[in-house]
Amino acid sequence: MSQAKPDTTTTDDTSTSAPEKKTFDLKFDLKPKEVKQYLDRYVIKQDDAKKALAIAVCDHYNHPKVADTDYSKQNVVMLGPTGVGKTYLIRYIAKLIGVPFVKADATRFSETGYVGANVDDMIRDLLTQADDDIELAQYGIIYLDEVDKIATPPNIIGRDVSGRGVQIGLLKLMEETEMQAMMEFQQKGKVGKRIINTRHILFIISGAFNGLKEIVNKRMNQSNIGFNATVKSQTELENPFQFVTPQDFIEFGFEPELIGRLPVHVICQNLSADDLYYILKHSEGSIVRQYERAFGAYGIEVSFSDAGLHRIAEQAYVQGTGARALMTVCEKTLREYKFEMPSSSIREFVVTETVVEDPAGELQRILEDADYNRPIVMRERVRR
């Protein structure tokens, strides 16, 4: 699969007061299906979300190929619970395309002029990620998480510097605007100003949006009262996000102008215990690979039985934080193994269902009795 890569050519510039002039061409030639196939390697499930993102990204990065025509930028709002892969999806899209990526938490921002970070900092961070290449930074992706936390409560009194103020600042960035960025010229270490245009920067915001489902359900129920009412199916009632409208976001606490610049709505679904098992077993970004490398650094080979993976997934599912809980369960299970085994004679072991259910007891048995560990390892070798 081809990846879009920046093509920069430098021209001679004898001036020492400015950086060398560059012409920039982002050679984007991916198709929506290719983007989705790439995402499938790292994020399981979320097929509708992957398709919507793939289309939006391809439309966005194909637009610069066309001459200066009017274009409504397809900024994205992602809705879904924590730990379902929202950040992973955007991070790997940026990696595939070859553009800088900045992730920020909306709760750390305040209105410009008040204590706290302001949203303009994200543009500067994007420039840093692009190694001060302004042309490349102007095609980057900004991902703002926990954005539901900056919704303005309907009963607020006074100036809301961490809610509406941040929304207005974000709105200015989403529009085509120019802002100055300080950068150090490489030629003589001088500091100067350059202009960054946000026209081609893709903005993606996300959050769990607790409370938005109730707003959608309320509207749906009100619109289905009377003789001509249409009874919604149980499936629809269980997935109200698929019916969300801009008016629902406004009632939730967002500025109409901001929501108007987020035309693409992407819905991510909850993950089941089986989904979490599939992540452990098949995802290229599985946490299992990390533990294999961690133990491998000490010359210890660790493998995970299917029963062990299922038990990890089941324990993680109960925690209710999606795929994030997989790391929590693995760390709790294997912490003492990481501490004890590097100083032992054990050079191979298997994370079985028993290891997950009784980590301390099983570790003691493995360390004290080599004959206990050996057949477990042999059985797992045969199974693989």
Coordinates of C-alpha atoms in Angstrom, one line a residue:
M1 CA 0.0 0.0 0.0
S2 CA 1.4 3.3 -1.0
Q3 CA 1.7 6.1 1.5
A4 CA 1.5 9.8 0.9
K5 CA 4.8 11.5 1.5
P6 CA 5.7 15.2 1.4
D7 CA 7.8 16.2 -1.6
T8 CA 9.9 19.3 -0.9
T9 CA 12.4 20.9 -3.2
T10 CA 14.6 23.8 -2.1
T11 CA 15.6 26.7 -4.2
D12 CA 18.7 28.8 -3.8
D13 CA 18.3 31.6 -1.3
T14 CA 21.2 33.8 -0.5
S15 CA 19.3 35.8 2.2
T16 CA 20.4 35.0 5.7
S17 CA 17.3 36.6 7.3
A18 CA 14.8 33.9 6.3
P19 CA 14.7 30.2 5.9
E20 CA 15.0 28.6 2.5
K21 CA 11.9 28.8 0.3
K22 CA 10.2 25.4 -0.4
T23 CA 7.6 24.3 -2.7
F24 CA 5.3 21.7 -1.2
D25 CA 3.3 18.8 -2.6
L26 CA 1.6 16.2 -0.4
K27 CA 1.5 13.2 -2.7
F28 CA -1.7 11.7 -1.5
D29 CA -3.0 8.8 -3.6
L30 CA -4.8 6.6 -1.2
K31 CA -8.3 5.3 -1.6
P32 CA -10.9 4.9 1.1
K33 CA -10.7 1.1 1.1
E34 CA -7.0 1.2 1.4
V35 CA -7.2 3.4 4.4
K36 CA -9.8 1.1 6.1
Q37 CA -7.7 -2.0 5.4
Y38 CA -4.7 -0.3 7.1
L39 CA -6.8 0.6 10.1
D40 CA -8.2 -3.0 10.3
R41 CA -4.7 -4.1 11.3
Y42 CA -4.6 -2.1 14.4
V43 CA -8.2 -1.4 15.5
I44 CA -10.8 -4.1 15.6
K45 CA -14.5 -3.6 15.1
Q46 CA -15.7 0.0 14.5
D47 CA -16.3 -0.7 10.7
D48 CA -18.7 2.2 10.2
A49 CA -16.3 4.5 12.0
K50 CA -13.4 3.4 9.8
K51 CA -15.4 3.8 6.6
A52 CA -16.6 7.3 7.6
L53 CA -13.0 8.4 8.6
A54 CA -11.5 6.9 5.4
I55 CA -13.9 8.8 3.2
A56 CA -13.5 12.1 5.1
V57 CA -9.7 11.8 5.1
C58 CA -9.5 11.0 1.4
D59 CA -11.8 13.9 0.5
H60 CA -9.8 16.2 2.7
Y61 CA -6.4 15.3 1.3
N62 CA -7.5 15.0 -2.3
H63 CA -8.9 18.5 -2.3
P64 CA -5.5 20.3 -2.6
K65 CA -5.0 18.5 -5.9
V66 CA -7.8 20.7 -7.3
A67 CA -7.2 24.4 -8.1
D68 CA -8.5 27.0 -5.6
T69 CA -12.1 25.9 -5.6
D70 CA -14.5 26.4 -2.8
Y71 CA -14.3 23.5 -0.3
S72 CA -16.2 22.8 2.9
K73 CA -13.6 21.1 5.1
Q74 CA -14.7 17.8 6.6
N75 CA -13.7 18.2 10.2
V76 CA -14.9 15.3 12.3
V77 CA -16.6 14.8 15.7
M78 CA -16.2 11.3 17.1
L79 CA -18.7 9.9 19.7
G80 CA -18.1 6.8 21.8
P81 CA -17.1 5.5 25.2
T82 CA -13.5 5.4 26.5
G83 CA -11.2 2.7 25.3
V84 CA -12.9 1.8 22.0
G85 CA -10.0 2.9 19.7
K86 CA -10.8 6.6 18.9
T87 CA -7.3 7.9 19.4
Y88 CA -5.7 4.8 17.8
L89 CA -7.8 5.4 14.6
I90 CA -6.6 9.0 14.2
R91 CA -3.0 8.3 15.2
Y92 CA -2.6 5.5 12.6
I93 CA -4.4 7.6 9.9
A94 CA -1.8 10.3 10.4
K95 CA 1.0 7.7 10.4
L96 CA -0.3 6.3 7.1
I97 CA -0.6 9.6 5.4
G98 CA 2.7 10.9 6.7
V99 CA 1.5 14.1 8.3
P100 CA 2.2 15.5 11.8
F101 CA -0.3 14.6 14.5
V102 CA -1.1 16.5 17.7
K103 CA -3.4 15.1 20.4
A104 CA -4.6 17.3 23.2
D105 CA -7.0 17.1 26.1
A106 CA -9.7 19.8 25.9
T107 CA -9.8 20.2 29.7
R108 CA -6.4 21.9 29.8
F109 CA -7.4 24.8 27.7
S110 CA -8.9 28.2 28.8
E111 CA -9.9 31.3 26.9
T112 CA -6.9 33.3 25.6
G113 CA -5.8 35.8 28.3
Y114 CA -6.7 33.6 31.2
V115 CA -4.7 31.1 33.3
G116 CA -4.2 27.9 31.4
A117 CA -3.2 26.8 27.9
N118 CA -5.0 28.2 24.9
V119 CA -6.0 26.4 21.7
D120 CA -3.4 28.3 19.6
D121 CA -0.8 26.1 21.3
M122 CA -2.0 23.1 19.3
I123 CA -0.8 24.9 16.1
R124 CA 2.6 25.5 17.6
D125 CA 2.8 21.9 18.7
L126 CA 1.9 20.8 15.2
L127 CA 4.8 22.8 13.9
T128 CA 7.1 21.1 16.4
Q129 CA 5.9 17.7 15.3
A130 CA 6.7 18.7 11.7
D131 CA 10.3 19.7 12.6
D132 CA 9.5 23.3 12.0
D133 CA 8.4 22.5 8.4
I134 CA 5.5 25.0 8.1
E135 CA 4.4 23.6 4.7
L136 CA 4.0 20.1 6.2
A137 CA 2.4 21.4 9.4
Q138 CA -0.3 23.1 7.4
Y139 CA -1.5 19.6 6.3
G140 CA -1.4 18.1 9.8
I141 CA -4.1 16.6 12.0
I142 CA -5.2 18.1 15.3
Y143 CA -7.1 15.7 17.6
L144 CA -8.9 17.2 20.6
D145 CA -10.1 14.6 23.1
E146 CA -12.5 15.0 26.0
V147 CA -14.2 17.9 24.1
D148 CA -17.5 17.1 25.8
K149 CA -16.0 18.6 29.0
I150 CA -16.0 22.1 27.4
A151 CA -19.7 22.1 26.7
T152 CA -21.3 25.2 28.2
P153 CA -23.9 24.4 30.9
P154 CA -27.3 26.1 30.1
N155 CA -27.5 27.7 33.6
I156 CA -24.0 29.2 33.8
I157 CA -23.8 32.8 35.1
G158 CA -20.9 35.0 34.0
R159 CA -18.0 34.5 31.6
D160 CA -17.2 30.8 30.8
V161 CA -13.5 30.9 30.1
S162 CA -13.0 27.1 30.0
G163 CA -16.1 26.3 28.0
R164 CA -17.6 28.8 25.6
G165 CA -14.3 30.7 25.5
V166 CA -12.4 27.6 24.4
Q167 CA -15.1 26.8 21.8
I168 CA -14.8 30.3 20.3
G169 CA -11.0 29.9 20.1
L170 CA -11.3 26.5 18.5
L171 CA -13.8 27.9 16.0
K172 CA -11.3 30.5 14.9
L173 CA -8.8 27.8 14.1
M174 CA -11.2 25.7 12.2
E175 CA -11.9 28.6 9.9
E176 CA -9.2 29.5 7.4
T177 CA -7.1 31.7 9.5
E178 CA -3.4 32.7 9.7
M179 CA -1.4 32.9 12.8
Q180 CA 2.2 33.7 13.6
A181 CA 4.7 31.1 14.8
M182 CA 8.1 31.8 16.3
M183 CA 10.8 29.7 14.8
E184 CA 14.6 29.7 14.8
F185 CA 16.3 30.0 11.5
Q186 CA 18.9 27.4 11.0
Q187 CA 21.3 29.5 9.1
K188 CA 22.5 31.8 11.9
G189 CA 20.4 30.9 14.9
K190 CA 18.2 33.9 14.4
V191 CA 14.6 33.9 15.7
G192 CA 11.9 35.1 13.3
K193 CA 8.2 34.9 12.6
R194 CA 6.4 32.7 10.0
I195 CA 2.7 32.5 9.1
I196 CA 0.8 29.3 9.4
N197 CA -2.5 28.9 7.5
T198 CA -5.0 26.5 9.0
R199 CA -7.0 26.0 5.8
H200 CA -5.7 22.4 5.2
I201 CA -5.4 21.3 8.8
L202 CA -7.9 18.6 9.6
F203 CA -9.6 19.0 13.0
I204 CA -11.0 16.0 14.8
I205 CA -12.7 16.2 18.2
S206 CA -14.0 13.4 20.3
G207 CA -15.6 12.5 23.7
A208 CA -17.9 10.1 25.5
F209 CA -20.6 12.8 25.5
N210 CA -22.4 11.5 28.6
G211 CA -25.9 13.0 28.7
L212 CA -26.1 13.4 24.9
K213 CA -28.0 10.1 24.5
E214 CA -30.7 11.4 26.8
I215 CA -31.1 14.5 24.7
V216 CA -31.4 12.4 21.5
N217 CA -33.9 9.9 23.1
K218 CA -36.0 12.8 24.4
R219 CA -36.2 14.4 21.0
M220 CA -37.0 11.0 19.4
N221 CA -39.8 10.3 21.8
Q222 CA -41.3 13.7 21.4
S223 CA -41.3 13.4 17.6
N224 CA -43.1 10.0 17.8
I225 CA -46.1 11.0 19.8
G226 CA -49.6 11.0 18.2
F227 CA -51.6 9.1 15.7
N228 CA -49.0 9.2 13.0
A229 CA -46.2 8.2 15.4
T230 CA -43.6 5.7 14.2
V231 CA -42.5 3.2 16.8
K232 CA -38.7 3.0 17.0
S233 CA -37.1 -0.4 17.2
Q234 CA -35.3 -1.5 20.3
T235 CA -32.0 -1.5 18.3
E236 CA -32.5 2.2 17.5
L237 CA -33.2 3.1 21.1
E238 CA -30.1 1.3 22.2
N239 CA -27.9 3.3 19.8
P240 CA -29.2 6.9 19.9
F241 CA -25.9 8.4 18.7
Q242 CA -26.7 7.3 15.2
F243 CA -29.6 9.7 15.2
V244 CA -27.7 12.7 16.7
T245 CA -28.3 16.1 15.0
P246 CA -26.5 19.4 15.2
Q247 CA -29.4 20.7 17.3
D248 CA -28.7 17.9 19.8
F249 CA -25.1 19.1 20.1
I250 CA -26.3 22.7 20.6
E251 CA -28.7 21.7 23.4
F252 CA -25.8 19.7 24.9
G253 CA -23.8 23.0 25.2
F254 CA -21.9 23.6 22.0
E255 CA -21.9 26.8 19.9
P256 CA -23.9 26.4 16.7
E257 CA -21.0 27.9 14.6
L258 CA -18.6 25.3 16.0
I259 CA -20.9 22.3 15.3
G260 CA -21.6 23.7 11.9
R261 CA -17.9 23.2 11.1
L262 CA -17.9 19.6 12.2
P263 CA -20.0 18.0 9.4
V264 CA -18.8 14.4 9.8
H265 CA -20.2 12.5 12.7
V266 CA -18.4 9.2 13.5
I267 CA -19.9 6.8 16.0
C268 CA -17.7 4.2 17.9
Q269 CA -19.4 1.2 19.6
N270 CA -18.7 -0.5 22.9
L271 CA -16.4 -3.5 22.9
S272 CA -17.4 -6.9 24.2
A273 CA -15.2 -9.4 26.0
D274 CA -14.8 -11.3 22.7
D275 CA -13.7 -8.0 21.0
L276 CA -11.1 -7.5 23.7
Y277 CA -9.8 -11.1 23.3
Y278 CA -9.6 -10.4 19.5
I279 CA -7.5 -7.3 20.2
L280 CA -5.1 -9.3 22.3
K281 CA -4.9 -12.2 19.9
H282 CA -4.8 -10.5 16.5
S283 CA -4.2 -6.7 16.6
E284 CA -0.8 -5.6 15.4
G285 CA -0.9 -3.1 18.3
S286 CA -1.7 -5.8 20.9
I287 CA -0.4 -5.2 24.4
V288 CA 0.8 -8.9 24.2
R289 CA 3.6 -7.8 21.9
Q290 CA 4.8 -5.3 24.5
Y291 CA 5.1 -8.0 27.2
E292 CA 6.8 -10.3 24.8
R293 CA 9.5 -7.6 24.2
A294 CA 9.7 -6.7 27.9
F295 CA 10.5 -10.3 29.0
G296 CA 12.6 -10.9 25.9
A297 CA 14.9 -8.1 27.1
Y298 CA 15.9 -10.5 29.9
G299 CA 16.2 -13.5 27.7
I300 CA 12.8 -14.9 28.8
E301 CA 10.2 -16.1 26.3
V302 CA 6.6 -15.6 27.4
S303 CA 3.6 -16.9 25.5
F304 CA -0.1 -16.5 26.2
S305 CA -2.5 -19.4 26.0
D306 CA -6.0 -18.9 24.5
A307 CA -7.6 -19.5 27.8
G308 CA -5.3 -17.0 29.5
L309 CA -6.1 -14.4 26.9
H310 CA -9.9 -15.0 27.3
R311 CA -9.5 -14.6 31.1
I312 CA -7.6 -11.3 30.7
A313 CA -10.3 -10.1 28.3
E314 CA -13.1 -11.1 30.7
Q315 CA -11.5 -9.3 33.6
A316 CA -10.8 -6.2 31.5
Y317 CA -14.4 -6.1 30.2
V318 CA -15.7 -6.0 33.8
Q319 CA -13.8 -2.8 34.4
G320 CA -15.8 -0.9 31.8
T321 CA -13.0 1.1 30.3
G322 CA -12.7 -0.8 27.0
A323 CA -9.3 -1.7 25.6
R324 CA -7.5 0.5 28.2
A325 CA -8.3 -2.0 30.8
L326 CA -6.3 -4.7 29.1
M327 CA -3.1 -3.0 30.2
T328 CA -4.4 -2.7 33.7
V329 CA -5.2 -6.4 34.0
C330 CA -1.9 -7.5 32.4
E331 CA 0.2 -5.2 34.6
K332 CA -1.6 -6.4 37.8
T333 CA -1.1 -10.0 36.7
L334 CA 2.5 -9.9 35.6
R335 CA 4.1 -7.3 37.8
E336 CA 5.7 -9.8 40.2
Y337 CA 6.7 -11.9 37.2
K338 CA 8.6 -9.0 35.8
F339 CA 10.3 -8.5 39.2
E340 CA 11.2 -12.1 40.1
M341 CA 11.9 -13.9 36.8
P342 CA 14.8 -11.9 35.5
S343 CA 16.8 -13.0 38.5
S344 CA 15.7 -16.6 38.3
S345 CA 16.7 -19.6 36.0
I346 CA 13.3 -19.6 34.3
R347 CA 13.8 -18.8 30.6
E348 CA 10.3 -19.6 29.3
F349 CA 6.8 -19.6 30.8
V350 CA 3.1 -19.4 29.7
V351 CA 0.4 -17.0 30.8
T352 CA -2.4 -19.5 31.4
E353 CA -5.8 -19.0 32.9
T354 CA -4.4 -20.0 36.2
V355 CA -1.7 -17.3 36.0
V356 CA -4.4 -14.7 35.5
E357 CA -6.7 -16.0 38.3
D358 CA -3.9 -16.6 40.8
P359 CA -0.7 -14.7 39.8
A360 CA 1.1 -15.0 43.1
G361 CA 0.4 -18.7 43.7
E362 CA 1.3 -19.7 40.2
L363 CA 4.5 -17.7 40.2
Q364 CA 5.6 -19.4 43.4
R365 CA 4.9 -22.8 41.9
I366 CA 6.9 -22.0 38.7
L367 CA 9.9 -20.7 40.6
E368 CA 10.0 -23.5 43.1
D369 CA 9.4 -26.5 40.8
A370 CA 10.9 -26.7 37.3
D371 CA 9.1 -29.9 36.6
Y372 CA 5.8 -28.0 37.2
N373 CA 6.6 -25.4 34.6
R374 CA 8.1 -27.6 31.9
P375 CA 5.0 -29.6 30.8
I376 CA 2.9 -26.4 30.6
V377 CA 5.5 -24.8 28.3
M378 CA 5.7 -28.0 26.1
R379 CA 1.9 -28.2 25.8
E380 CA 1.8 -24.6 24.6
R381 CA 4.6 -25.2 22.1
V382 CA 2.6 -28.1 20.6
R383 CA -0.6 -26.0 20.5
R384 CA 1.2 -23.3 18.5

